[in-house]
Tab-separated table of C-alpha atoms in Angstrom:
chain	number	residue	atom	x	y	z
A	1	ALA	CA	-13.547	-3.274	29.146
A	2	GLN	CA	-12.407	0.042	29.878
A	3	PRO	CA	-13.934	2.932	27.898
A	4	THR	CA	-11.766	4.726	25.404
A	5	THR	CA	-11.351	8.311	24.476
A	6	ASN	CA	-11.756	9.625	21.058
A	7	THR	CA	-7.996	9.988	20.672
A	8	GLN	CA	-7.534	6.351	21.868
A	9	ALA	CA	-10.101	5.118	19.557
A	10	MET	CA	-8.487	6.724	16.609
A	11	ALA	CA	-5.046	5.497	17.559
A	12	MET	CA	-6.386	1.863	17.927
A	13	SER	CA	-7.830	2.404	14.439
A	14	ALA	CA	-4.582	3.511	13.195
A	15	LEU	CA	-2.708	0.583	14.518
A	16	ARG	CA	-5.153	-1.586	12.556
A	17	MET	CA	-4.397	0.258	9.534
A	18	ALA	CA	-0.649	-0.614	9.934
A	19	SER	CA	0.777	2.834	9.155
A	20	SER	CA	2.832	2.922	12.205
A	21	LEU	CA	6.535	3.079	12.387
A	22	GLY	CA	9.450	1.557	14.360
A	23	LEU	CA	11.426	-1.268	16.045
A	24	ARG	CA	14.618	-1.574	18.088
A	25	ALA	CA	17.111	-4.499	17.108
A	26	MET	CA	14.957	-7.646	16.452
A	27	PRO	CA	15.097	-10.048	19.547
A	28	ALA	CA	16.570	-13.423	18.901
A	29	ARG	CA	12.948	-15.068	18.516
A	30	ALA	CA	11.916	-12.565	15.569
A	31	ARG	CA	12.094	-14.640	12.616
A	32	VAL	CA	11.143	-15.248	8.910
A	33	ALA	CA	8.905	-18.189	8.932
A	34	THR	CA	7.788	-21.117	6.858
A	35	GLN	CA	5.523	-23.930	8.372
A	36	SER	CA	6.668	-27.377	9.183
A	37	SER	CA	3.949	-29.370	10.948
A	38	ARG	CA	3.593	-28.195	14.607
A	39	SER	CA	6.646	-25.966	14.534
A	40	MET	CA	7.933	-23.384	12.212
A	41	VAL	CA	11.585	-23.672	10.627
A	42	VAL	CA	12.598	-19.843	10.634
A	43	ARG	CA	15.658	-17.612	9.993
A	44	ALA	CA	16.139	-14.129	11.550
A	45	ALA	CA	14.500	-11.334	9.494
A	46	VAL	CA	17.641	-9.362	8.590
A	47	SER	CA	20.839	-10.586	10.412
A	48	ALA	CA	21.008	-14.201	11.056
A	49	PRO	CA	21.032	-16.587	7.954
A	50	GLN	CA	21.147	-19.887	10.152
A	51	PRO	CA	17.700	-21.692	10.374
A	52	VAL	CA	16.037	-21.851	13.725
A	53	VAL	CA	13.030	-23.969	14.819
A	54	VAL	CA	10.187	-22.192	16.642
A	55	LYS	CA	8.149	-24.585	18.516
A	56	ARG	CA	4.832	-24.337	20.223
A	57	GLU	CA	6.430	-23.681	23.531
A	58	ASP	CA	8.184	-20.634	21.962
A	59	VAL	CA	4.965	-18.922	21.810
A	60	ILE	CA	2.705	-20.471	24.234
A	61	THR	CA	4.415	-20.560	27.690
A	62	SER	CA	3.730	-20.496	31.370
A	63	ASP	CA	4.506	-16.899	31.560
A	64	PRO	CA	1.869	-15.118	33.359
A	65	HIS	CA	1.384	-12.452	30.693
A	66	ASN	CA	0.972	-15.167	27.918
A	67	ASN	CA	-2.330	-15.358	26.247
A	68	VAL	CA	-1.450	-16.901	22.819
A	69	THR	CA	-3.838	-19.933	22.334
A	70	ASP	CA	-3.390	-23.009	20.056
A	71	HIS	CA	-6.046	-21.675	17.697
A	72	ILE	CA	-3.704	-18.587	17.111
A	73	PHE	CA	-0.344	-20.517	17.016
A	74	GLU	CA	-1.747	-22.836	14.323
A	75	LYS	CA	-2.108	-19.907	12.108
A	76	ILE	CA	1.464	-18.845	12.069
A	77	GLY	CA	3.201	-19.774	8.990
A	78	TYR	CA	0.206	-20.126	6.674
A	79	ASN	CA	1.494	-17.294	4.544
A	80	LEU	CA	-1.865	-16.643	2.715
A	81	HIS	CA	-0.456	-13.542	1.325
A	82	LYS	CA	2.430	-15.586	-0.376
A	83	ARG	CA	0.006	-17.859	-2.392
A	84	PRO	CA	-0.404	-16.501	-5.851
A	85	ASP	CA	-3.829	-17.942	-6.398
A	86	HIS	CA	-5.182	-16.953	-3.241
A	87	PRO	CA	-7.352	-13.574	-3.023
A	88	LEU	CA	-4.759	-12.082	-0.666
A	89	GLY	CA	-1.913	-12.983	-2.813
A	90	ILE	CA	-3.761	-11.537	-5.982
A	91	ILE	CA	-4.221	-8.329	-4.273
A	92	LYS	CA	-0.683	-8.130	-2.924
A	93	SER	CA	0.685	-8.809	-6.297
A	94	VAL	CA	-1.578	-5.953	-7.859
A	95	ILE	CA	-0.287	-3.593	-5.527
A	96	GLU	CA	3.232	-4.513	-5.797
A	97	SER	CA	2.974	-4.265	-9.670
A	98	TYR	CA	1.513	-0.793	-9.417
A	99	PHE	CA	4.649	0.450	-7.449
A	100	ASP	CA	6.929	-1.283	-10.143
A	101	GLU	CA	4.921	0.615	-12.961
A	102	LYS	CA	4.953	3.929	-11.227
A	103	TYR	CA	8.605	4.050	-9.709
A	104	GLY	CA	10.378	1.441	-11.701
A	105	GLN	CA	10.983	-2.253	-11.467
A	106	ASP	CA	12.001	-3.010	-7.782
A	107	THR	CA	12.520	0.461	-6.677
A	108	PHE	CA	10.402	-0.298	-3.841
A	109	THR	CA	11.758	-3.476	-2.015
A	110	SER	CA	9.010	-5.872	-0.959
A	111	TYR	CA	9.392	-7.821	2.314
A	112	ASP	CA	6.664	-10.589	2.916
A	113	SER	CA	8.345	-13.091	5.190
A	114	LEU	CA	8.954	-11.190	8.346
A	115	TYR	CA	8.251	-13.304	11.306
A	116	PRO	CA	5.512	-11.806	13.515
A	117	VAL	CA	6.961	-12.156	17.071
A	118	VAL	CA	8.358	-8.840	17.930
A	119	SER	CA	9.332	-6.902	21.085
A	120	THR	CA	6.796	-4.652	22.944
A	121	TYR	CA	9.157	-1.696	22.061
A	122	ALA	CA	8.728	-2.778	18.315
A	123	ASN	CA	4.998	-2.866	18.518
A	124	PHE	CA	4.297	0.160	20.729
A	125	ASP	CA	7.090	2.271	21.894
A	126	SER	CA	8.584	3.172	18.479
A	127	VAL	CA	5.175	3.773	17.111
A	128	LEU	CA	4.855	6.426	19.685
A	129	VAL	CA	1.959	4.699	21.550
A	130	PRO	CA	1.735	6.144	25.298
A	131	PRO	CA	2.593	3.612	27.993
A	132	ASP	CA	-0.853	3.561	29.228
A	133	HIS	CA	-2.598	3.282	26.061
A	134	VAL	CA	-5.450	0.766	25.769
A	135	SER	CA	-4.008	-1.079	22.841
A	136	ARG	CA	-1.276	-2.428	25.143
A	137	SER	CA	-3.573	-4.134	27.236
A	138	GLN	CA	-3.802	-8.068	27.242
A	139	ASN	CA	-7.377	-7.672	26.101
A	140	ASP	CA	-6.270	-6.268	22.740
A	141	THR	CA	-2.804	-7.848	21.847
A	142	TYR	CA	-1.312	-11.456	22.027
A	143	TYR	CA	1.489	-11.484	24.581
A	144	VAL	CA	4.234	-14.182	24.503
A	145	ASP	CA	5.632	-12.675	27.660
A	146	GLU	CA	5.908	-9.183	29.276
A	147	ASP	CA	8.391	-7.848	26.670
A	148	THR	CA	7.258	-9.922	23.552
A	149	VAL	CA	4.035	-9.910	21.435
A	150	LEU	CA	2.559	-11.118	18.212
A	151	ARG	CA	2.796	-8.023	16.173
A	152	CYS	CA	-0.480	-5.968	15.774
A	153	HIS	CA	0.827	-4.249	12.511
A	154	THR	CA	3.558	-4.894	10.150
A	155	SER	CA	5.033	-1.531	10.894
A	156	ALA	CA	6.932	-3.293	13.825
A	157	HIS	CA	9.709	-4.000	11.298
A	158	GLN	CA	10.278	-0.416	9.947
A	159	LEU	CA	12.709	1.153	12.213
A	160	GLU	CA	14.999	-1.939	11.783
A	161	MET	CA	14.882	-1.714	8.041
A	162	LEU	CA	15.565	1.890	8.020
A	163	LYS	CA	18.720	1.289	10.256
A	164	ASP	CA	19.452	-1.482	7.736
A	165	GLY	CA	19.610	1.079	5.100
A	166	ALA	CA	16.142	0.498	3.381
A	167	ARG	CA	14.697	3.659	2.146
A	168	LYS	CA	11.630	2.720	-0.183
A	169	PHE	CA	9.907	-0.523	0.808
A	170	LEU	CA	6.649	-2.389	0.943
A	171	VAL	CA	5.862	-4.811	3.896
A	172	THR	CA	3.241	-7.606	3.836
A	173	GLY	CA	2.405	-9.844	6.469
A	174	ASP	CA	0.046	-11.488	9.155
A	175	VAL	CA	-0.926	-9.459	12.068
A	176	TYR	CA	-2.566	-10.400	15.367
A	177	ARG	CA	-5.148	-8.759	17.229
A	178	ARG	CA	-7.656	-10.184	19.884
A	179	ASP	CA	-11.021	-8.905	18.519
A	180	SER	CA	-14.886	-9.669	18.114
A	181	ILE	CA	-16.297	-12.456	16.164
A	182	ASP	CA	-18.352	-11.816	13.057
A	183	ALA	CA	-18.111	-11.974	9.327
A	184	THR	CA	-15.531	-9.241	8.974
A	185	HIS	CA	-13.267	-9.780	11.970
A	186	PHE	CA	-10.687	-12.609	12.559
A	187	PRO	CA	-7.868	-12.574	15.044
A	188	VAL	CA	-5.200	-13.016	12.402
A	189	PHE	CA	-5.363	-10.858	9.307
A	190	HIS	CA	-2.952	-9.361	6.740
A	191	GLN	CA	-1.698	-6.054	6.274
A	192	MET	CA	0.426	-4.094	3.545
A	193	GLU	CA	2.312	-0.993	4.001
A	194	GLY	CA	4.640	1.214	2.149
A	195	PHE	CA	7.438	3.673	3.276
A	196	ARG	CA	9.389	6.093	1.414
A	197	VAL	CA	12.214	8.365	2.460
A	198	PHE	CA	13.020	11.658	0.962
A	199	GLU	CA	16.456	13.229	0.721
A	200	PRO	CA	17.079	17.067	1.437
A	201	THR	CA	17.937	17.551	-2.314
A	202	GLU	CA	14.443	16.408	-3.415
A	203	TRP	CA	12.588	19.143	-1.711
A	204	GLU	CA	15.271	21.663	-2.272
A	205	GLU	CA	15.281	21.113	-5.965
A	206	ALA	CA	11.542	21.090	-6.055
A	207	GLY	CA	11.601	24.445	-4.180
A	208	LYS	CA	8.905	23.079	-1.682
A	209	ASP	CA	8.631	22.696	2.009
A	210	SER	CA	9.656	19.163	2.860
A	211	VAL	CA	6.349	18.145	4.578
A	212	ASP	CA	4.322	19.512	1.672
A	213	LEU	CA	6.379	17.685	-0.860
A	214	ALA	CA	5.970	14.318	1.160
A	215	ALA	CA	2.208	14.973	1.451
A	216	GLU	CA	1.760	15.711	-2.088
A	217	GLU	CA	3.594	12.883	-3.517
A	218	LEU	CA	1.836	10.491	-0.840
A	219	LYS	CA	-1.624	11.561	-1.970
A	220	ASP	CA	-0.729	11.266	-5.726
A	221	CYS	CA	0.832	7.938	-5.181
A	222	LEU	CA	-2.306	6.515	-3.434
A	223	GLU	CA	-4.808	8.133	-5.661
A	224	GLY	CA	-3.054	6.281	-8.362
A	225	LEU	CA	-3.163	3.094	-6.442
A	226	ALA	CA	-6.891	3.571	-5.712
A	227	LYS	CA	-7.492	3.831	-9.424
A	228	HIS	CA	-5.338	0.845	-10.024
A	229	LEU	CA	-7.423	-1.279	-7.687
A	230	PHE	CA	-10.836	0.055	-7.982
A	231	GLY	CA	-11.012	1.819	-11.601
A	232	ASP	CA	-12.030	5.343	-11.980
A	233	VAL	CA	-13.743	6.069	-8.697
A	234	GLU	CA	-14.629	9.240	-6.850
A	235	MET	CA	-12.224	9.878	-4.156
A	236	ARG	CA	-11.972	12.052	-0.899
A	237	TRP	CA	-9.179	12.742	1.611
A	238	VAL	CA	-10.027	12.880	5.314
A	239	ASP	CA	-7.870	14.453	7.987
A	240	ALA	CA	-7.056	11.848	10.552
A	241	TYR	CA	-5.037	11.203	13.665
A	242	PHE	CA	-2.263	8.720	14.146
A	243	PRO	CA	0.359	9.006	16.639
A	244	PHE	CA	3.323	8.168	14.163
A	245	THR	CA	2.440	10.648	11.395
A	246	GLU	CA	1.591	14.139	11.047
A	247	PRO	CA	-0.025	15.324	9.050
A	248	SER	CA	-2.399	12.210	8.932
A	249	PHE	CA	-5.049	11.209	6.299
A	250	GLU	CA	-7.513	8.567	5.292
A	251	LEU	CA	-8.405	7.962	1.569
A	252	GLU	CA	-12.044	7.040	0.858
A	253	ILE	CA	-13.591	5.951	-2.359
A	254	PHE	CA	-17.228	5.977	-3.445
A	255	PHE	CA	-17.663	2.326	-4.569
A	256	LYS	CA	-20.827	0.260	-5.009
A	257	GLY	CA	-22.894	3.134	-3.879
A	258	GLU	CA	-21.205	3.894	-0.593
A	259	TRP	CA	-17.958	5.688	0.705
A	260	LEU	CA	-15.453	3.020	1.696
A	261	GLU	CA	-12.403	3.659	3.690
A	262	VAL	CA	-9.336	2.207	1.721
A	263	LEU	CA	-6.112	3.143	3.883
A	264	GLY	CA	-4.559	5.355	6.314
A	265	CYS	CA	-1.298	7.236	5.666
A	266	GLY	CA	0.811	10.381	6.490
A	267	VAL	CA	4.135	12.178	6.713
A	268	THR	CA	6.199	10.330	9.260
A	269	GLU	CA	6.891	11.859	12.620
A	270	MET	CA	10.526	13.308	12.929
A	271	LYS	CA	11.084	11.489	16.288
A	272	ILE	CA	10.757	8.260	14.337
A	273	LEU	CA	13.245	9.361	11.707
A	274	GLU	CA	15.613	10.686	14.352
A	275	GLU	CA	15.572	7.257	16.119
A	276	ALA	CA	16.698	5.717	12.918
A	277	GLY	CA	19.516	8.297	12.427
A	278	LEU	CA	17.646	10.078	9.479
A	279	GLN	CA	16.889	13.430	11.262
A	280	ASP	CA	17.970	15.360	7.965
A	281	LYS	CA	15.253	13.244	6.151
A	282	ARG	CA	11.652	13.194	5.539
A	283	ALA	CA	9.262	10.355	4.788
A	284	TRP	CA	5.644	9.066	4.121
A	285	ALA	CA	4.070	5.904	5.072
A	286	PHE	CA	0.699	3.991	4.273
A	287	GLY	CA	-1.067	0.949	5.548
A	288	LEU	CA	-3.978	-1.056	4.356
A	289	GLY	CA	-5.785	-4.512	5.135
A	290	LEU	CA	-5.692	-7.066	2.352
A	291	GLU	CA	-8.818	-8.900	3.555
A	292	ARG	CA	-10.902	-5.695	3.437
A	293	LEU	CA	-9.873	-5.029	-0.245
A	294	ALA	CA	-10.285	-8.747	-1.075
A	295	MET	CA	-13.743	-8.941	0.386
A	296	VAL	CA	-14.929	-5.906	-1.509
A	297	LEU	CA	-13.391	-6.581	-4.895
A	298	PHE	CA	-14.193	-10.436	-5.038
A	299	ASP	CA	-17.437	-10.163	-3.168
A	300	ILE	CA	-16.354	-12.493	-0.403
A	301	PRO	CA	-19.033	-12.497	2.307
A	302	ASP	CA	-17.153	-14.080	5.310
A	303	ILE	CA	-13.492	-13.541	6.460
A	304	ARG	CA	-13.400	-17.139	7.489
A	305	LEU	CA	-13.325	-18.176	3.819
A	306	PHE	CA	-9.783	-16.908	3.409
A	307	TRP	CA	-8.584	-19.758	5.698
A	308	SER	CA	-10.693	-22.494	3.889
A	309	ASP	CA	-9.081	-25.464	2.180
A	310	ASP	CA	-12.267	-26.194	0.401
A	311	LYS	CA	-11.733	-26.341	-3.306
A	312	ARG	CA	-15.013	-24.949	-3.960
A	313	PHE	CA	-13.484	-21.883	-2.912
A	314	SER	CA	-9.722	-21.943	-3.753
A	315	LYS	CA	-10.625	-23.098	-7.475
A	316	GLN	CA	-12.241	-19.754	-8.043
A	317	PHE	CA	-9.143	-17.679	-7.831
A	318	LYS	CA	-6.068	-17.505	-10.191
A	319	GLU	CA	-2.889	-15.492	-10.227
A	320	GLY	CA	-3.401	-12.803	-13.107
A	321	MET	CA	-7.352	-12.768	-12.921
A	322	PHE	CA	-7.597	-9.339	-11.276
A	323	LYS	CA	-9.300	-6.277	-13.248
A	324	ALA	CA	-9.525	-2.982	-11.699
A	325	GLY	CA	-12.824	-2.344	-9.825
A	326	GLY	CA	-13.748	-6.017	-10.532
A	327	VAL	CA	-15.201	-4.971	-13.909
A	328	ASP	CA	-15.561	-8.111	-16.132
A	329	MET	CA	-13.829	-10.140	-13.383
A	330	GLN	CA	-15.118	-13.491	-11.889
A	331	LYS	CA	-16.394	-12.808	-8.438
A	332	PHE	CA	-16.594	-15.243	-5.687
A	333	LYS	CA	-19.718	-17.570	-6.290
A	334	PRO	CA	-21.224	-19.008	-2.941
A	335	TYR	CA	-21.546	-22.568	-2.870
A	336	SER	CA	-24.119	-24.426	-0.557
A	337	LYS	CA	-24.532	-22.414	2.705
A	338	PHE	CA	-24.820	-24.852	5.635
A	339	PRO	CA	-27.412	-24.074	8.322
A	340	PRO	CA	-26.355	-22.093	11.355
A	341	CYS	CA	-26.735	-23.556	14.952
A	342	LEU	CA	-27.585	-20.864	17.458
A	343	LYS	CA	-26.779	-21.139	21.134
A	344	ASP	CA	-27.316	-18.589	23.888
A	345	VAL	CA	-25.534	-18.468	27.174
A	346	SER	CA	-26.626	-16.307	30.172
A	347	PHE	CA	-24.468	-15.509	33.057
A	348	TRP	CA	-23.618	-13.032	35.817
A	349	LEU	CA	-20.624	-10.961	35.562
A	350	PRO	CA	-17.843	-11.194	38.259
A	351	LYS	CA	-18.252	-8.530	41.010
A	352	GLU	CA	-14.827	-7.717	40.922
A	353	GLY	CA	-11.760	-7.858	38.493
A	354	ASP	CA	-11.370	-7.581	34.813
A	355	SER	CA	-11.377	-11.290	33.915
A	356	PHE	CA	-14.547	-10.803	31.773
A	357	THR	CA	-14.441	-8.724	28.485
A	358	GLU	CA	-16.006	-9.659	25.321
A	359	ASN	CA	-12.593	-10.139	23.699
A	360	ASN	CA	-11.784	-12.652	26.563
A	361	LEU	CA	-15.102	-14.336	25.762
A	362	CYS	CA	-14.337	-14.518	22.053
A	363	GLU	CA	-10.935	-16.036	22.740
A	364	VAL	CA	-12.698	-18.841	24.786
A	365	VAL	CA	-15.099	-19.556	22.247
A	366	ARG	CA	-12.435	-19.530	19.423
A	367	ASP	CA	-10.147	-21.815	21.407
A	368	VAL	CA	-12.827	-24.320	21.681
A	369	ALA	CA	-14.622	-24.150	18.566
A	370	GLY	CA	-11.925	-22.677	16.118
A	371	SER	CA	-13.335	-21.455	12.703
A	372	LEU	CA	-16.705	-23.255	13.374
A	373	VAL	CA	-17.843	-20.063	15.242
A	374	GLU	CA	-19.456	-17.453	12.927
A	375	GLU	CA	-20.475	-14.897	15.389
A	376	VAL	CA	-20.497	-13.987	19.302
A	377	LYS	CA	-23.084	-11.206	19.875
A	378	LEU	CA	-24.530	-9.596	23.162
A	379	ILE	CA	-28.133	-9.832	22.842
A	380	ASP	CA	-29.424	-8.785	26.143
A	381	GLU	CA	-28.067	-7.080	29.515
A	382	PHE	CA	-29.639	-5.927	32.664
A	383	GLU	CA	-28.697	-5.117	36.182
A	384	ASN	CA	-30.066	-6.724	39.516
A	385	LYS	CA	-29.822	-4.088	41.861
A	386	LYS	CA	-30.805	-6.153	44.918
A	387	LYS	CA	-28.004	-8.630	44.135
A	388	GLY	CA	-25.735	-6.020	42.940
A	389	LEU	CA	-24.938	-8.178	39.842
A	390	THR	CA	-25.174	-7.504	35.956
A	391	SER	CA	-26.411	-10.197	33.647
A	392	ASN	CA	-25.305	-10.741	30.035
A	393	CYS	CA	-26.687	-13.067	27.574
A	394	TYR	CA	-24.588	-13.833	24.346
A	395	ARG	CA	-25.689	-15.551	21.237
A	396	ILE	CA	-23.018	-17.860	19.673
A	397	VAL	CA	-23.534	-18.814	16.076
A	398	TYR	CA	-21.853	-21.980	14.917
A	399	ARG	CA	-21.580	-22.699	11.188
A	400	SER	CA	-19.225	-24.546	9.168
A	401	MET	CA	-18.163	-23.144	5.793
A	402	GLU	CA	-17.773	-26.763	4.441
A	403	ARG	CA	-20.225	-29.105	6.011
A	404	SER	CA	-23.421	-29.401	8.077
A	405	LEU	CA	-22.603	-29.525	11.888
A	406	THR	CA	-24.474	-32.238	14.017
A	407	ASP	CA	-26.534	-31.332	17.254
A	408	ASP	CA	-24.131	-33.743	19.231
A	409	GLU	CA	-21.051	-31.966	17.925
A	410	ILE	CA	-22.351	-28.455	18.679
A	411	ASN	CA	-23.865	-29.467	22.146
A	412	SER	CA	-20.325	-30.745	23.094
A	413	LEU	CA	-18.589	-27.519	22.004
A	414	GLN	CA	-21.059	-25.404	23.821
A	415	GLU	CA	-20.646	-27.446	27.010
A	416	GLN	CA	-17.019	-26.919	26.792
A	417	VAL	CA	-17.377	-23.262	26.150
A	418	ARG	CA	-19.768	-22.888	29.223
A	419	SER	CA	-16.994	-24.705	31.458
A	420	ASP	CA	-14.188	-22.612	30.440
A	421	MET	CA	-16.376	-19.484	30.846
A	422	VAL	CA	-16.694	-20.363	34.543
A	423	SER	CA	-13.068	-21.485	35.050
A	424	LYS	CA	-11.223	-18.755	32.835
A	425	LEU	CA	-13.621	-15.698	33.082
A	426	GLY	CA	-15.091	-16.178	36.674
A	427	VAL	CA	-18.833	-15.858	35.506
A	428	GLU	CA	-21.668	-17.485	37.113
A	429	LEU	CA	-23.825	-19.364	34.689
A	430	ARG	CA	-27.555	-18.702	34.932
């Protein structure tokens, strides 16, 4: 993997926070989805009301840029954020209720069914991500083809909605990032963001600079949201960098004895508003991760649990159960933790090319083992100067959230992983 500058690292963090802005007209394949077996029956996000079927071959193709796997495709249409008794659906509902209470019922329109296949323009260019930015690489993003991706952030729909007349709205949805494997990372997660446009009369009547007014209201709004979620907690604002807002901020709270980053936000860059024909307006935007909040508030230890159909998990959560800060609220009670199975694999890295990266290794392991893999971690690395080769040793931890795994089952998975590492990543096993 290529090293990143501080600016690139901050921008990548920003993309994950989903505060970004922009989209051109949605391509034909961009849809609102519901799941139906191995295909999704969908309708266009804004314009076309007629149902369309998106099949596996619509997102997994022979295009040389395609890197979407079956493991990822199978997650499309789950809509965890739309399940009222699911932790993500509960947090989403609590946030929507806050905006109704603060601004008036339905003042902020909620969008939660926008299909995640978008153009690269939507995902990157109108977010003002530079053409050579590391986040555009196939190592970080799921490409359907050269011009189409699975969205990395829900902000991919903002420009279209602005052009369609939306001025105050919330967007929630599943987003997709090629990432490491551990208890807090999963290649499909859920983001929620808000966007608010100001008219010139608002800052004129307030007698304030437009940027100052937007920043002040934004901070007031989000401090109230933090209290709504976490109770009476200490808060602090940290200056940040995002390519799509200026000024930009991160909100941190002191919760359970440590500082926790809650969200990213800022005043929208004028270039984005100009693209939407709103050059005389101002706006703010924020973005947050639902899994991150739910794990903290419900004491959920492993991100894979959100995808579990085990009733021992699902029965612990009910619509309306939330209480600010989790005070006097039922938290997640772990059930029997099944034993892990550790497998190490050592190999020589390819001398040439970029076929091996840690993200690519994680994709190989996920495609074989799915949610049975708990962690993939580099545990040793050394260089053989005589051979001119570098050796890596990775530890793969297998563990089911629902049952004990057999030795034969794990051995079979590990052998397939080893085989795929050679054929797909070009490594030489040791």
